[in-house]
Coordinates of C-alpha atoms and ligand atoms in Angstrom, one line a residue:
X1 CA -2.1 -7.4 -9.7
X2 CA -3.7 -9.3 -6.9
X3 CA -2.8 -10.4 -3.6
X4 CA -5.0 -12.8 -1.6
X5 CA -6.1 -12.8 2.2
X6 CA -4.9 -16.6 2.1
X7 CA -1.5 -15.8 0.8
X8 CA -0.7 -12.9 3.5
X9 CA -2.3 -14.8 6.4
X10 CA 0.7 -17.3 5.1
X11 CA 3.0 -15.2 5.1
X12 CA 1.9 -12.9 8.3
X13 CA 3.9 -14.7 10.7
X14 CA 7.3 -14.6 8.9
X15 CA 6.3 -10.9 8.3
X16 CA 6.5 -10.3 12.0
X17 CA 9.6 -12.5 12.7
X18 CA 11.2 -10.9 10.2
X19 CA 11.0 -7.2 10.7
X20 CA 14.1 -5.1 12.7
X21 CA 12.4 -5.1 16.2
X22 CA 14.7 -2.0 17.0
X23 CA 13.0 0.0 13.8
X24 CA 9.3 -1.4 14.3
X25 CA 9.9 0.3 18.2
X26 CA 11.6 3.6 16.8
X27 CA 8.2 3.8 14.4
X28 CA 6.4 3.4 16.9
X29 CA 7.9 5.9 19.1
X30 CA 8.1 8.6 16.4
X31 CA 4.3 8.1 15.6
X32 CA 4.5 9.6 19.2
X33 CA 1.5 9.6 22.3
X34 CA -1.4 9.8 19.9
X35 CA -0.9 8.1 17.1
X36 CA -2.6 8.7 14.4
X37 CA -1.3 6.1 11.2
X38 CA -2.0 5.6 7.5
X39 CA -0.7 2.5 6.1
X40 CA -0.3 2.5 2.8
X41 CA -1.6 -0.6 1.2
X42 CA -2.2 -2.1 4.3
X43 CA -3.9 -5.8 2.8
X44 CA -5.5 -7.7 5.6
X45 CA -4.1 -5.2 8.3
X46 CA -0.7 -6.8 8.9
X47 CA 1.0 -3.7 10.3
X48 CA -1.5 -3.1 13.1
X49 CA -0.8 -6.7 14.2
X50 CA 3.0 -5.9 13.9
X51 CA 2.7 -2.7 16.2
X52 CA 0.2 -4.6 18.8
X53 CA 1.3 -3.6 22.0
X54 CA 4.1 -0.8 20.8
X55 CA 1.5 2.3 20.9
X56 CA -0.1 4.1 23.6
X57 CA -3.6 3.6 24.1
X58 CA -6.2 5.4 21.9
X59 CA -4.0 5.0 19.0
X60 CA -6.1 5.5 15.5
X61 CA -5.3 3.7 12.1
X62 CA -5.8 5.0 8.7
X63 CA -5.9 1.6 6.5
X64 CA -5.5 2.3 2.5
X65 CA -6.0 -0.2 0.0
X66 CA -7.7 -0.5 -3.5
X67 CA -8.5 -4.0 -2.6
X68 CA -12.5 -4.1 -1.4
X69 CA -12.1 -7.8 0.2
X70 CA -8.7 -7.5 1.6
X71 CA -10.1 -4.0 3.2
X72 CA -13.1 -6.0 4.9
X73 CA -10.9 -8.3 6.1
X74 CA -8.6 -5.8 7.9
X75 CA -11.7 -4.2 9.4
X76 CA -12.9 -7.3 10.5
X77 CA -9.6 -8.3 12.2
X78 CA -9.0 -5.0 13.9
X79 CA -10.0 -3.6 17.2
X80 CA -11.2 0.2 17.4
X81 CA -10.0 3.3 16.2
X82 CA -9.7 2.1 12.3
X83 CA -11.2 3.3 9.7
X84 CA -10.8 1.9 5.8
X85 CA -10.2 3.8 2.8
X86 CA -10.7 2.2 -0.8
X87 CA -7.7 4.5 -2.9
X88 CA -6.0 4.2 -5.8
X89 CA -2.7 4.5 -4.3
X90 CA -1.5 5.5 -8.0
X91 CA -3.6 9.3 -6.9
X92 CA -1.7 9.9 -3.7
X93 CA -3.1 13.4 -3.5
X94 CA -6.2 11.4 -2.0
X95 CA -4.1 10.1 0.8
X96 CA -5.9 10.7 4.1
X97 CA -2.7 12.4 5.6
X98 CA -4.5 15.6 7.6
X99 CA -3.5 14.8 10.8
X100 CA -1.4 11.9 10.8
X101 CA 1.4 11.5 12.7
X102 CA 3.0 8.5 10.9
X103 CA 2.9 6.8 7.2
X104 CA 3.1 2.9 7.4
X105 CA 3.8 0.5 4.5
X106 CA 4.9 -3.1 4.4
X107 CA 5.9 -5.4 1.4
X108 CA 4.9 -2.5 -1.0
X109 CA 7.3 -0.4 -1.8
X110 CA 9.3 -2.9 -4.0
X111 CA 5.9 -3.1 -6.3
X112 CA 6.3 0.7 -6.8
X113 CA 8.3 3.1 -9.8
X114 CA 10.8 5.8 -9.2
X115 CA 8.4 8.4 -10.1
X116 CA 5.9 7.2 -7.9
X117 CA 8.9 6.9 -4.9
X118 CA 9.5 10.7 -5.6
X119 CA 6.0 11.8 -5.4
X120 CA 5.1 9.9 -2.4
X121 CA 8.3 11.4 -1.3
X122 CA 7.2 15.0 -2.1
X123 CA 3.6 14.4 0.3
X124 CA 5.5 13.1 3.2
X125 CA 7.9 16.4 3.3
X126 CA 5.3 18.4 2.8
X127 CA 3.2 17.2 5.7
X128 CA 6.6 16.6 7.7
X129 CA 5.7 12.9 8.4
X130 CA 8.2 10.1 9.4
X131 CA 7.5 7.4 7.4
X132 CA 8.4 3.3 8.2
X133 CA 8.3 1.1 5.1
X134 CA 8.6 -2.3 6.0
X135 CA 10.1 -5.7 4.4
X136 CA 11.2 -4.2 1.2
X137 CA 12.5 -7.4 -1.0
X138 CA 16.1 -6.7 -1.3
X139 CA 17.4 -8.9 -4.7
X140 CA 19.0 -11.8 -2.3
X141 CA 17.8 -14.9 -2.1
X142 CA 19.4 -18.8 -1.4
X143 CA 19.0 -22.1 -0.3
X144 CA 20.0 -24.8 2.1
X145 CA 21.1 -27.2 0.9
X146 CA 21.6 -24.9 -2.6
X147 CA 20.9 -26.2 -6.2
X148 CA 22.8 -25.0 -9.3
X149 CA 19.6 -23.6 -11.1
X150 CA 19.6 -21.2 -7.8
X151 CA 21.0 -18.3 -9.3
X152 CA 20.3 -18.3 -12.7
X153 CA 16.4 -18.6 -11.2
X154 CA 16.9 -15.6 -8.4
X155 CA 18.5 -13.3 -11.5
X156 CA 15.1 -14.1 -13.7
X157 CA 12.9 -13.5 -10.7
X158 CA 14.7 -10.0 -9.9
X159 CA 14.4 -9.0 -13.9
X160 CA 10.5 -9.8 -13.4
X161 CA 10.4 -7.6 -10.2
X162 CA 11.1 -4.7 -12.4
X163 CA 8.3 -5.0 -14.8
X164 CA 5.2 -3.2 -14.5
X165 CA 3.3 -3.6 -11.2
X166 CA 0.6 -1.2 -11.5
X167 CA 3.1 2.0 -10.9
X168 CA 4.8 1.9 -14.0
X169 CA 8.3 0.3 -14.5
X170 CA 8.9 -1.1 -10.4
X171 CA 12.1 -0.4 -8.7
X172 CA 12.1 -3.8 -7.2
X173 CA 15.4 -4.7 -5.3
X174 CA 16.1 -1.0 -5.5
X175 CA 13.2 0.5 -4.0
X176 CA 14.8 0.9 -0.3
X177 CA 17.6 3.1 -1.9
X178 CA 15.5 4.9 -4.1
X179 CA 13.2 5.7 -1.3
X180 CA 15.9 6.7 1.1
X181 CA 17.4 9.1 -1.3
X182 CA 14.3 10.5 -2.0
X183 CA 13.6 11.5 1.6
X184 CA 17.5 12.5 2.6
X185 CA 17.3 15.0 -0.3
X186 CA 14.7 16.3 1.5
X187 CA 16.1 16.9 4.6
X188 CA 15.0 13.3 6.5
X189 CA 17.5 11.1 8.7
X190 CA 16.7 7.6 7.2
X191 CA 17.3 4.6 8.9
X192 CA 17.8 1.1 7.5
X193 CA 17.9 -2.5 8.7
X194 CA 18.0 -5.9 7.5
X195 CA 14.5 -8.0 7.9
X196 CA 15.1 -11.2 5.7
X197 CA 12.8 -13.7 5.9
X198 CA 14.4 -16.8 7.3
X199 CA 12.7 -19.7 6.4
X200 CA 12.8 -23.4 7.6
X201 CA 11.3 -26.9 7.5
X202 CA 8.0 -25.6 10.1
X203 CA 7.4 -22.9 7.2
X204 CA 7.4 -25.6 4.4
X205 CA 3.6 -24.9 3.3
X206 CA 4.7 -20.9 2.8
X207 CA 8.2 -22.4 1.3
X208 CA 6.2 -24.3 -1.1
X209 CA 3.6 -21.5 -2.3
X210 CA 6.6 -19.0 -2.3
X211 CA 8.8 -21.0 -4.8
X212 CA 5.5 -21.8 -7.0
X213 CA 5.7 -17.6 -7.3
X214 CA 9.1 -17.3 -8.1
X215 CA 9.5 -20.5 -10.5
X216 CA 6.3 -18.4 -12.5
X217 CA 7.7 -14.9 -12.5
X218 CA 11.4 -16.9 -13.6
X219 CA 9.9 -18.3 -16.5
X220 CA 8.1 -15.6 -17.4
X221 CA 11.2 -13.3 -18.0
X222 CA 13.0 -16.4 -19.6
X223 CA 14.3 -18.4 -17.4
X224 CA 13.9 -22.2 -18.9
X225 CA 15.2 -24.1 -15.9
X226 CA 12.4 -22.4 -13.6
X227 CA 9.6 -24.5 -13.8
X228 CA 11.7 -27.7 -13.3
X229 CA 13.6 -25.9 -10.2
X230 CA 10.1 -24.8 -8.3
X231 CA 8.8 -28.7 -8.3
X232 CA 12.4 -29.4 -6.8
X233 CA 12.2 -26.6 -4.2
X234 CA 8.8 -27.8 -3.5
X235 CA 9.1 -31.3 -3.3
X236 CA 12.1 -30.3 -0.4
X237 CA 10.7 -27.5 1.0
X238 CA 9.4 -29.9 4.1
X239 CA 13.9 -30.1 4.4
X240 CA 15.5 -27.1 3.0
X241 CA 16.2 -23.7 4.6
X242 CA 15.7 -20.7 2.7
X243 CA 16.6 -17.0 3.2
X244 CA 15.1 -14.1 1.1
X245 CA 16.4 -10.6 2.2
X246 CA 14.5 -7.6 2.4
X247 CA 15.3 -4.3 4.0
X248 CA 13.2 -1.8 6.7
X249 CA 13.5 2.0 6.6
X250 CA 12.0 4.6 9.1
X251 CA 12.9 8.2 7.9
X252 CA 12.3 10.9 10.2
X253 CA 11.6 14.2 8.7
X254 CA 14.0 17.3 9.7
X255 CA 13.6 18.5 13.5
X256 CA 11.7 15.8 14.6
X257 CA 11.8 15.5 17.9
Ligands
LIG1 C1 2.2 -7.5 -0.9 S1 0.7 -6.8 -0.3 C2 1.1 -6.3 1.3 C3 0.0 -6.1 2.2 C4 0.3 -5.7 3.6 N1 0.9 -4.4 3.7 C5 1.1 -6.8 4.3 O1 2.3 -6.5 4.7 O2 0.6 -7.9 4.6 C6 0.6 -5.3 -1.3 C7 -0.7 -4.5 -1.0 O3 -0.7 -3.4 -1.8 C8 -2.0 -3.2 -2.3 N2 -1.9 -2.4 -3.6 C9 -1.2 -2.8 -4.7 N3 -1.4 -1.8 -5.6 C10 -2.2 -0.9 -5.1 C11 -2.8 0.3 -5.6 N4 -2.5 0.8 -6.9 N5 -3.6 1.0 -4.8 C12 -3.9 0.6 -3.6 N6 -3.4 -0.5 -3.0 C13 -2.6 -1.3 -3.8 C14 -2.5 -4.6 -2.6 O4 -4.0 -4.7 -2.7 C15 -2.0 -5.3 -1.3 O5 -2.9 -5.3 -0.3

């Protein structure tokens, strides 16, 4: 599946207001003095804008995509000490982890399959990394003021998260627990927080492209009322408020300092 640089450059600054300040620090502090970061599926670079000003000079950034375009974008848009790397994330043996000191992903995660959670999980142990997934979708969404085809509509869209995103069957809203399991049974102290996009009427032009995405994915696992409810939701996104929870994690691996 594609994503374009013109959807995340909309969604980039809710990104950053959304994620757990407290965690994004933490990350930042247990990449340690000289970082060295791979961000998995990095898209345009997001995550190095999210962590401006949080790392020590000198810092160096791994970005990993299979995504030529969105790769020359996040080259273009970074500063020094970046280097780009065109993977098949499905392969993670070909993850440029020698001398990291921290794994980085945002918004991913949720795309991803239990086997492929349990893998990635298997690398990071055995390279003793911390790793700090970011804006995980959570299953929760709603509106202000709400509309009765709400829920059936968020239930459709969650049955569509689960299909097939390129990893096999995707774990969706239950990609934060099956990634945190997957790291305590190896020995990590995982840490979780809250980062739901809170949207209002001065994010109507992102309101409006996101309920265009969920009205599609709805009626595409059934739901009948979903085309009608995105032209509703788009026609008020310019007055509505709208809240769609996702989660953080930073696991540190065992002994880390
Ligand atoms: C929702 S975007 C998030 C981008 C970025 N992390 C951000 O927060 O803006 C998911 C990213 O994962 C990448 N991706 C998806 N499947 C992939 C795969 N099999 N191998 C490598 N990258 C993949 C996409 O190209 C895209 O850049």
């Amino acid at each position: 599946m594609g994503f374009s640089a013109a959807w995340l450059a909309l969604r980039e600054p809710a990104d950053h207001a959304a994620r757990d300040a407290a965690l994004l620090r933490a990350a930042a502090q247990a990449a340690g003095p000289q970082a060295v970061i791979v961000d998995l599926g990095c898209g345009t670079g997001s995550t190095i804008r999210a962590f401006s000003g949080h790392l020590a000079a000198g810092s160096v950034w791994r970005l990993v995509d299979n995504d030529p375009e969105l790769l020359r974008h996040a080259a273009e848009a970074a500063p020094g000490g970046v280097t780009t790397h065109r993977i098949d994330l499905r392969d993670l043996d070909l993850l440029p982890l020698d001398g990291a000191s921290l794994v980085t992903a945002s918004a991913l995660l949720d795309l991803c399959s239990l086997d492929w959670v349990e893998r990635l999980a298997a690398r990071l142990a055995e390279h003793r990394l911390p790793f700090y997934a970011a804006l995980s979708y959570d299953g929760v969404m709603h509106w202000t003021p709400a509309d009765g085809a709400d829920a059936p509509v968020t239930q459709a869209f969650n049955r569509h998260q689960v299909s097939d995103k390129g990893f096999g069957p995707a774990l969706g809203p239950g990609a934060t627990d099956a990634m945190a399991a997957a790291l305590a049974r190896r020995g990590y102290e995982v840490h979780r927080a809250d980062s739901p996009w809170r949207l209002g009427p001065d994010q109507a032009a992102l309101q409006r492209e996101l309920v265009g995405g969920i009205a599609d994915a709805a009626d595409a696992a059934g739901e009948a009322q979903a085309k009608a409810w995105g032209g509703t939701r788009a026609a008020a996104a310019a007055t509505a408020l709208c809240h769609i929870g996702h989660t953080d994690l930073l696991a540190l691996p065992p002994d880390a300092p």
